[in-house]
PDB file of C-alpha atoms in Angstrom:
ATOM      1  CA  ASP A   1    -110.024  23.172 -32.470  1.00  0.00           C
ATOM      2  CA  ALA A   2    -107.655  20.228 -32.206  1.00  0.00           C
ATOM      3  CA  ASP A   3    -108.149  17.415 -34.714  1.00  0.00           C
ATOM      4  CA  VAL A   4    -107.202  14.691 -32.229  1.00  0.00           C
ATOM      5  CA  THR A   5    -108.273  15.095 -28.625  1.00  0.00           C
ATOM      6  CA  GLN A   6    -107.568  12.985 -25.575  1.00  0.00           C
ATOM      7  CA  THR A   7    -109.257  12.885 -22.184  1.00  0.00           C
ATOM      8  CA  PRO A   8    -108.225  13.135 -19.456  1.00  0.00           C
ATOM      9  CA  ARG A   9    -104.997  15.067 -19.947  1.00  0.00           C
ATOM     10  CA  ASN A  10    -103.664  14.050 -16.552  1.00  0.00           C
ATOM     11  CA  ARG A  11    -104.723  11.275 -14.219  1.00  0.00           C
ATOM     12  CA  ILE A  12    -103.431   9.942 -10.939  1.00  0.00           C
ATOM     13  CA  THR A  13    -104.837   6.633  -9.796  1.00  0.00           C
ATOM     14  CA  LYS A  14    -104.070   3.772  -7.449  1.00  0.00           C
ATOM     15  CA  THR A  15    -102.900   0.256  -8.102  1.00  0.00           C
ATOM     16  CA  GLY A  16    -105.772  -2.054  -9.019  1.00  0.00           C
ATOM     17  CA  LYS A  17    -108.125   0.636 -10.292  1.00  0.00           C
ATOM     18  CA  ARG A  18    -109.733   0.456 -13.729  1.00  0.00           C
ATOM     19  CA  ILE A  19    -108.880   3.394 -15.947  1.00  0.00           C
ATOM     20  CA  MET A  20    -110.197   4.440 -19.349  1.00  0.00           C
ATOM     21  CA  LEU A  21    -108.423   6.894 -21.629  1.00  0.00           C
ATOM     22  CA  GLU A  22    -110.447   8.325 -24.471  1.00  0.00           C
ATOM     23  CA  CYS A  23    -109.501   9.579 -27.897  1.00  0.00           C
ATOM     24  CA  SER A  24    -111.610  11.401 -30.452  1.00  0.00           C
ATOM     25  CA  GLN A  25    -110.703  12.684 -33.901  1.00  0.00           C
ATOM     26  CA  THR A  26    -112.286  14.929 -36.473  1.00  0.00           C
ATOM     27  CA  LYS A  27    -109.845  14.147 -39.281  1.00  0.00           C
ATOM     28  CA  GLY A  28    -112.061  11.458 -40.796  1.00  0.00           C
ATOM     29  CA  HIS A  29    -109.252   8.900 -40.648  1.00  0.00           C
ATOM     30  CA  ASP A  30    -110.024   5.199 -40.465  1.00  0.00           C
ATOM     31  CA  ARG A  31    -106.812   4.253 -38.690  1.00  0.00           C
ATOM     32  CA  MET A  32    -106.252   4.929 -35.015  1.00  0.00           C
ATOM     33  CA  TYR A  33    -103.471   3.967 -32.610  1.00  0.00           C
ATOM     34  CA  TRP A  34    -102.524   3.971 -28.952  1.00  0.00           C
ATOM     35  CA  TYR A  35     -98.900   4.430 -27.867  1.00  0.00           C
ATOM     36  CA  ARG A  36     -97.129   4.829 -24.590  1.00  0.00           C
ATOM     37  CA  GLN A  37     -93.939   6.799 -24.118  1.00  0.00           C
ATOM     38  CA  ASP A  38     -91.469   6.215 -21.333  1.00  0.00           C
ATOM     39  CA  PRO A  39     -88.223   8.129 -20.764  1.00  0.00           C
ATOM     40  CA  GLY A  40     -85.408   6.463 -22.688  1.00  0.00           C
ATOM     41  CA  LEU A  41     -87.712   3.953 -24.388  1.00  0.00           C
ATOM     42  CA  GLY A  42     -89.400   6.010 -27.049  1.00  0.00           C
ATOM     43  CA  LEU A  43     -92.899   5.431 -28.369  1.00  0.00           C
ATOM     44  CA  ARG A  44     -94.234   1.901 -28.216  1.00  0.00           C
ATOM     45  CA  LEU A  45     -97.428   0.702 -29.901  1.00  0.00           C
ATOM     46  CA  ILE A  46    -100.092  -0.755 -27.613  1.00  0.00           C
ATOM     47  CA  TYR A  47    -103.059  -1.344 -29.962  1.00  0.00           C
ATOM     48  CA  TYR A  48    -104.149  -0.194 -33.361  1.00  0.00           C
ATOM     49  CA  SER A  49    -107.356  -0.229 -35.377  1.00  0.00           C
ATOM     50  CA  PHE A  50    -107.636   0.043 -39.144  1.00  0.00           C
ATOM     51  CA  ASP A  51    -111.412   0.419 -39.000  1.00  0.00           C
ATOM     52  CA  VAL A  52    -114.268  -0.072 -36.552  1.00  0.00           C
ATOM     53  CA  LYS A  53    -114.238  -3.854 -36.923  1.00  0.00           C
ATOM     54  CA  ASP A  54    -110.479  -4.307 -37.128  1.00  0.00           C
ATOM     55  CA  ILE A  55    -108.502  -4.139 -33.878  1.00  0.00           C
ATOM     56  CA  ASN A  56    -104.987  -5.474 -33.477  1.00  0.00           C
ATOM     57  CA  LYS A  57    -102.461  -5.887 -30.709  1.00  0.00           C
ATOM     58  CA  GLY A  58     -99.283  -3.912 -30.872  1.00  0.00           C
ATOM     59  CA  GLU A  59     -95.902  -4.491 -29.304  1.00  0.00           C
ATOM     60  CA  ILE A  60     -97.002  -4.128 -25.657  1.00  0.00           C
ATOM     61  CA  SER A  61    -100.708  -5.004 -25.348  1.00  0.00           C
ATOM     62  CA  ASP A  62    -100.571  -7.025 -22.111  1.00  0.00           C
ATOM     63  CA  GLY A  63    -102.552  -5.315 -19.365  1.00  0.00           C
ATOM     64  CA  TYR A  64    -104.479  -3.136 -21.822  1.00  0.00           C
ATOM     65  CA  SER A  65    -107.694  -3.421 -23.824  1.00  0.00           C
ATOM     66  CA  VAL A  66    -109.311  -1.149 -26.387  1.00  0.00           C
ATOM     67  CA  SER A  67    -112.693  -0.318 -27.835  1.00  0.00           C
ATOM     68  CA  ARG A  68    -113.402   1.327 -31.181  1.00  0.00           C
ATOM     69  CA  GLN A  69    -116.856   2.766 -30.591  1.00  0.00           C
ATOM     70  CA  ALA A  70    -117.036   4.614 -33.903  1.00  0.00           C
ATOM     71  CA  GLN A  71    -114.729   5.767 -36.656  1.00  0.00           C
ATOM     72  CA  ALA A  72    -113.947   8.843 -34.599  1.00  0.00           C
ATOM     73  CA  LYS A  73    -113.487   7.250 -31.174  1.00  0.00           C
ATOM     74  CA  PHE A  74    -110.911   4.831 -29.802  1.00  0.00           C
ATOM     75  CA  SER A  75    -110.632   4.120 -26.069  1.00  0.00           C
ATOM     76  CA  LEU A  76    -107.843   2.478 -24.112  1.00  0.00           C
ATOM     77  CA  SER A  77    -108.547   0.696 -20.832  1.00  0.00           C
ATOM     78  CA  LEU A  78    -106.282  -0.475 -18.063  1.00  0.00           C
ATOM     79  CA  GLU A  79    -108.333  -3.148 -16.338  1.00  0.00           C
ATOM     80  CA  SER A  80    -106.238  -3.198 -13.186  1.00  0.00           C
ATOM     81  CA  ALA A  81    -103.634  -0.464 -13.197  1.00  0.00           C
ATOM     82  CA  ILE A  82    -100.126  -1.156 -11.914  1.00  0.00           C
ATOM     83  CA  PRO A  83     -97.281   1.290 -11.200  1.00  0.00           C
ATOM     84  CA  ASN A  84     -95.220   0.300 -14.255  1.00  0.00           C
ATOM     85  CA  GLN A  85     -98.082   1.551 -16.429  1.00  0.00           C
ATOM     86  CA  THR A  86     -97.160   5.059 -15.334  1.00  0.00           C
ATOM     87  CA  ALA A  87     -96.343   6.775 -18.631  1.00  0.00           C
ATOM     88  CA  LEU A  88     -97.373   9.346 -21.211  1.00  0.00           C
ATOM     89  CA  TYR A  89    -100.061   7.897 -23.489  1.00  0.00           C
ATOM     90  CA  PHE A  90    -100.676   9.140 -27.008  1.00  0.00           C
ATOM     91  CA  CYS A  91    -103.494   8.469 -29.416  1.00  0.00           C
ATOM     92  CA  ALA A  92    -102.795   8.921 -33.127  1.00  0.00           C
ATOM     93  CA  THR A  93    -104.641   8.699 -36.420  1.00  0.00           C
ATOM     94  CA  SER A  94    -103.633   8.216 -40.029  1.00  0.00           C
ATOM     95  CA  ASP A  95    -105.185   8.081 -43.456  1.00  0.00           C
ATOM     96  CA  LEU A  96    -105.097   5.104 -45.801  1.00  0.00           C
ATOM     97  CA  PRO A  97    -101.698   4.560 -47.445  1.00  0.00           C
ATOM     98  CA  ARG A  98    -101.180   5.349 -51.107  1.00  0.00           C
ATOM     99  CA  GLY A  99     -99.922   1.907 -51.915  1.00  0.00           C
ATOM    100  CA  SER A 100     -98.772  -1.423 -50.609  1.00  0.00           C
ATOM    101  CA  GLY A 101     -95.817  -1.091 -48.294  1.00  0.00           C
ATOM    102  CA  PHE A 102     -96.248   2.650 -47.839  1.00  0.00           C
ATOM    103  CA  TYR A 103     -97.429   4.450 -44.786  1.00  0.00           C
ATOM    104  CA  ASN A 104     -98.863   7.865 -44.187  1.00  0.00           C
ATOM    105  CA  GLU A 105     -97.875  10.230 -41.423  1.00  0.00           C
ATOM    106  CA  GLN A 106     -99.641   9.897 -38.111  1.00  0.00           C
ATOM    107  CA  PHE A 107    -101.323  12.773 -36.303  1.00  0.00           C
ATOM    108  CA  PHE A 108    -101.056  12.692 -32.543  1.00  0.00           C
ATOM    109  CA  GLY A 109    -103.288  13.861 -29.756  1.00  0.00           C
ATOM    110  CA  PRO A 110    -101.832  15.982 -26.932  1.00  0.00           C
ATOM    111  CA  GLY A 111    -101.272  12.984 -24.672  1.00  0.00           C
ATOM    112  CA  THR A 112    -102.510  11.752 -21.301  1.00  0.00           C
ATOM    113  CA  ARG A 113    -100.071  11.712 -18.420  1.00  0.00           C
ATOM    114  CA  LEU A 114    -101.009   8.740 -16.240  1.00  0.00           C
ATOM    115  CA  THR A 115     -99.543   8.075 -12.821  1.00  0.00           C
ATOM    116  CA  VAL A 116    -100.317   4.835 -11.003  1.00  0.00           C
ATOM    117  CA  LEU A 117     -99.440   4.914  -7.320  1.00  0.00           C
TER     118      LEU A 117
ATOM    119  CA  ARG B   1     -88.056  -6.749 -33.373  1.00  0.00           C
ATOM    120  CA  LYS B   2     -87.192  -4.357 -36.157  1.00  0.00           C
ATOM    121  CA  GLU B   3     -85.199  -1.396 -34.886  1.00  0.00           C
ATOM    122  CA  VAL B   4     -84.599   2.261 -35.577  1.00  0.00           C
ATOM    123  CA  GLU B   5     -81.418   3.544 -33.958  1.00  0.00           C
ATOM    124  CA  GLN B   6     -80.508   7.136 -33.212  1.00  0.00           C
ATOM    125  CA  ASP B   7     -77.798   8.914 -31.256  1.00  0.00           C
ATOM    126  CA  PRO B   8     -79.672  10.142 -28.155  1.00  0.00           C
ATOM    127  CA  GLY B   9     -77.530  13.253 -27.799  1.00  0.00           C
ATOM    128  CA  PRO B  10     -77.983  15.783 -26.399  1.00  0.00           C
ATOM    129  CA  PHE B  11     -76.561  17.947 -29.119  1.00  0.00           C
ATOM    130  CA  ASN B  12     -75.765  21.365 -27.642  1.00  0.00           C
ATOM    131  CA  VAL B  13     -75.092  23.920 -30.384  1.00  0.00           C
ATOM    132  CA  PRO B  14     -74.936  27.710 -30.652  1.00  0.00           C
ATOM    133  CA  GLU B  15     -77.453  29.669 -32.683  1.00  0.00           C
ATOM    134  CA  GLY B  16     -76.544  29.703 -36.339  1.00  0.00           C
ATOM    135  CA  ALA B  17     -74.762  26.362 -36.249  1.00  0.00           C
ATOM    136  CA  THR B  18     -75.374  23.510 -38.656  1.00  0.00           C
ATOM    137  CA  VAL B  19     -76.226  20.210 -37.011  1.00  0.00           C
ATOM    138  CA  ALA B  20     -76.750  16.751 -38.468  1.00  0.00           C
ATOM    139  CA  PHE B  21     -78.656  13.806 -37.045  1.00  0.00           C
ATOM    140  CA  ASN B  22     -78.266  10.254 -38.220  1.00  0.00           C
ATOM    141  CA  CYS B  23     -80.512   7.242 -38.016  1.00  0.00           C
ATOM    142  CA  THR B  24     -80.194   3.613 -39.069  1.00  0.00           C
ATOM    143  CA  TYR B  25     -83.004   1.130 -39.569  1.00  0.00           C
ATOM    144  CA  SER B  26     -82.959  -2.652 -39.699  1.00  0.00           C
ATOM    145  CA  ASN B  27     -85.857  -3.484 -42.048  1.00  0.00           C
ATOM    146  CA  SER B  28     -84.589  -3.377 -45.634  1.00  0.00           C
ATOM    147  CA  ALA B  29     -88.197  -3.627 -46.917  1.00  0.00           C
ATOM    148  CA  SER B  30     -89.255  -0.326 -45.340  1.00  0.00           C
ATOM    149  CA  GLN B  31     -90.807   2.114 -47.791  1.00  0.00           C
ATOM    150  CA  SER B  32     -91.821   5.149 -45.746  1.00  0.00           C
ATOM    151  CA  PHE B  33     -89.482   7.364 -43.769  1.00  0.00           C
ATOM    152  CA  PHE B  34     -90.144  10.420 -41.645  1.00  0.00           C
ATOM    153  CA  TRP B  35     -88.606  12.863 -39.232  1.00  0.00           C
ATOM    154  CA  TYR B  36     -90.867  13.966 -36.396  1.00  0.00           C
ATOM    155  CA  ARG B  37     -90.231  16.728 -33.902  1.00  0.00           C
ATOM    156  CA  GLN B  38     -91.284  16.448 -30.265  1.00  0.00           C
ATOM    157  CA  ASP B  39     -91.152  19.334 -27.830  1.00  0.00           C
ATOM    158  CA  CYS B  40     -90.834  18.546 -24.139  1.00  0.00           C
ATOM    159  CA  ARG B  41     -93.993  16.852 -22.824  1.00  0.00           C
ATOM    160  CA  LYS B  42     -95.814  17.493 -26.098  1.00  0.00           C
ATOM    161  CA  GLU B  43     -97.013  15.252 -28.885  1.00  0.00           C
ATOM    162  CA  PRO B  44     -94.771  14.326 -31.816  1.00  0.00           C
ATOM    163  CA  LYS B  45     -95.431  16.315 -34.978  1.00  0.00           C
ATOM    164  CA  LEU B  46     -94.307  15.559 -38.500  1.00  0.00           C
ATOM    165  CA  LEU B  47     -91.302  17.637 -39.522  1.00  0.00           C
ATOM    166  CA  MET B  48     -90.814  16.134 -42.948  1.00  0.00           C
ATOM    167  CA  SER B  49     -91.147  12.978 -44.957  1.00  0.00           C
ATOM    168  CA  VAL B  50     -87.955  11.570 -46.443  1.00  0.00           C
ATOM    169  CA  TYR B  51     -87.849  10.668 -50.108  1.00  0.00           C
ATOM    170  CA  SER B  52     -85.356   8.547 -51.996  1.00  0.00           C
ATOM    171  CA  SER B  53     -83.925  11.494 -53.875  1.00  0.00           C
ATOM    172  CA  GLY B  54     -83.538  13.551 -50.716  1.00  0.00           C
ATOM    173  CA  ASN B  55     -85.625  16.580 -49.978  1.00  0.00           C
ATOM    174  CA  GLU B  56     -85.307  20.031 -48.519  1.00  0.00           C
ATOM    175  CA  ASP B  57     -87.706  22.272 -46.645  1.00  0.00           C
ATOM    176  CA  GLY B  58     -86.204  25.629 -45.838  1.00  0.00           C
ATOM    177  CA  ARG B  59     -83.329  25.100 -43.397  1.00  0.00           C
ATOM    178  CA  PHE B  60     -84.012  21.366 -43.150  1.00  0.00           C
ATOM    179  CA  THR B  61     -82.626  18.709 -45.488  1.00  0.00           C
ATOM    180  CA  ALA B  62     -83.367  15.013 -45.269  1.00  0.00           C
ATOM    181  CA  GLN B  63     -81.418  12.266 -47.022  1.00  0.00           C
ATOM    182  CA  LEU B  64     -82.091   8.562 -47.446  1.00  0.00           C
ATOM    183  CA  ASN B  65     -79.504   5.918 -48.278  1.00  0.00           C
ATOM    184  CA  ARG B  66     -81.366   2.648 -48.890  1.00  0.00           C
ATOM    185  CA  ALA B  67     -78.218   0.614 -49.502  1.00  0.00           C
ATOM    186  CA  SER B  68     -76.856   1.541 -46.083  1.00  0.00           C
ATOM    187  CA  GLN B  69     -80.305   1.741 -44.463  1.00  0.00           C
ATOM    188  CA  TYR B  70     -79.436   5.176 -43.218  1.00  0.00           C
ATOM    189  CA  ILE B  71     -81.411   8.414 -42.885  1.00  0.00           C
ATOM    190  CA  SER B  72     -80.097  11.843 -42.034  1.00  0.00           C
ATOM    191  CA  LEU B  73     -81.487  15.238 -41.091  1.00  0.00           C
ATOM    192  CA  LEU B  74     -79.469  18.407 -41.532  1.00  0.00           C
ATOM    193  CA  ILE B  75     -80.496  21.650 -39.865  1.00  0.00           C
ATOM    194  CA  ARG B  76     -78.777  24.798 -41.079  1.00  0.00           C
ATOM    195  CA  ASP B  77     -78.641  28.151 -39.304  1.00  0.00           C
ATOM    196  CA  SER B  78     -80.053  26.723 -36.071  1.00  0.00           C
ATOM    197  CA  LYS B  79     -82.609  28.796 -34.178  1.00  0.00           C
ATOM    198  CA  LEU B  80     -83.452  28.731 -30.496  1.00  0.00           C
ATOM    199  CA  SER B  81     -86.881  27.437 -31.512  1.00  0.00           C
ATOM    200  CA  ASP B  82     -85.288  24.338 -33.070  1.00  0.00           C
ATOM    201  CA  SER B  83     -84.589  23.010 -29.568  1.00  0.00           C
ATOM    202  CA  ALA B  84     -86.566  19.772 -29.334  1.00  0.00           C
ATOM    203  CA  THR B  85     -86.205  16.023 -29.689  1.00  0.00           C
ATOM    204  CA  TYR B  86     -86.080  14.716 -33.254  1.00  0.00           C
ATOM    205  CA  LEU B  87     -87.556  11.282 -33.902  1.00  0.00           C
ATOM    206  CA  CYS B  88     -86.558   9.114 -36.835  1.00  0.00           C
ATOM    207  CA  VAL B  89     -89.548   7.024 -37.983  1.00  0.00           C
ATOM    208  CA  VAL B  90     -89.688   4.110 -40.420  1.00  0.00           C
ATOM    209  CA  ASN B  91     -92.539   1.853 -41.460  1.00  0.00           C
ATOM    210  CA  ASP B  92     -92.253  -1.782 -40.476  1.00  0.00           C
ATOM    211  CA  TRP B  93     -93.273  -3.699 -43.601  1.00  0.00           C
ATOM    212  CA  ASP B  94     -92.695  -7.391 -44.259  1.00  0.00           C
ATOM    213  CA  GLY B  95     -94.001  -7.423 -47.812  1.00  0.00           C
ATOM    214  CA  GLY B  96     -97.385  -8.713 -46.727  1.00  0.00           C
ATOM    215  CA  SER B  97     -99.294  -6.861 -44.071  1.00  0.00           C
ATOM    216  CA  GLN B  98     -99.264  -3.102 -43.999  1.00  0.00           C
ATOM    217  CA  GLY B  99     -97.044  -2.845 -40.980  1.00  0.00           C
ATOM    218  CA  ASN B 100     -96.851   0.055 -38.609  1.00  0.00           C
ATOM    219  CA  LEU B 101     -94.484   2.864 -37.810  1.00  0.00           C
ATOM    220  CA  ILE B 102     -91.379   2.207 -35.747  1.00  0.00           C
ATOM    221  CA  PHE B 103     -90.153   5.241 -33.818  1.00  0.00           C
ATOM    222  CA  GLY B 104     -86.554   5.820 -32.856  1.00  0.00           C
ATOM    223  CA  LYS B 105     -85.922   6.944 -29.300  1.00  0.00           C
ATOM    224  CA  GLY B 106     -85.048  10.415 -30.499  1.00  0.00           C
ATOM    225  CA  THR B 107     -82.107  12.800 -30.577  1.00  0.00           C
ATOM    226  CA  LYS B 108     -82.305  15.797 -28.287  1.00  0.00           C
ATOM    227  CA  LEU B 109     -81.175  19.153 -29.648  1.00  0.00           C
ATOM    228  CA  SER B 110     -80.524  22.200 -27.510  1.00  0.00           C
ATOM    229  CA  VAL B 111     -79.718  25.456 -29.314  1.00  0.00           C
ATOM    230  CA  LYS B 112     -78.073  28.077 -27.110  1.00  0.00           C
ATOM    231  CA  PRO B 113     -77.898  31.849 -27.615  1.00  0.00           C
TER     232      PRO B 113
END
C-alpha cells in the first residue's frame, strides 16, 4: 500500500465551485506539504504544516486554504475555483531534520489532476 | 525569491551514453541538496542526496561545489528506463527558520535505442 495517498486522483470542476483535495499518510511524519505543478514552472509550495497546530503559507497560498485534521491528514481547499488553478497537485511528507539548517527528503503522493473549466 | 536553475533540455541521448546535468542555486546558506526523478505525470521520487564530498550510487554520481553553488548529476551507461525529468532540489535556509525545499524546473532526459 502507498505511504502517501491523495484523493481524488482526477477532478474536473467549474469556476466558482468549492473543491477539497485530501491527503493521508502512513509514514508517521509530522511534516506535510501541498504543492502545485504547472508545465514550465516546476513545483511551487502552497502550504505546509510542521505539526497539527503549525500551519504556514507557502509561496502561492492566495486562493487556497488548508486543514490539518490529524498527524496523518492534510487537506487543501479551493474556496472558489478559477481556471488558472488548473494544475497537478501533490501532497508530500517529511521527517524531522537531523539538525539546524538541514532538511530531509520529501515523499510525495501520486498527485491530483485538477481541471477548472 | 531564492532560485534553483537547471537547463530544461531535452537531452536526447543513445543508450549507453554518459550524460551530465548541471544545476546552480542562489542561497549560499543551503545545507541539503537532492536530485529527484519524475516520470511523466507521476510524483517526484528521490534519486539521491548530494553530499559535500560527492557520492555515487551505481551508474549515478552527484557532485556539489559549494564555492560555485553548483550541483551536478552524471549518468553513465544510460538505459531506456532512465528517460525522465530530473529535478535539482535545495533547501531554502536563512540561518533562522528551517526553510523549505526549492525545486528546480527540471531537466528532461530521453534515452533512445
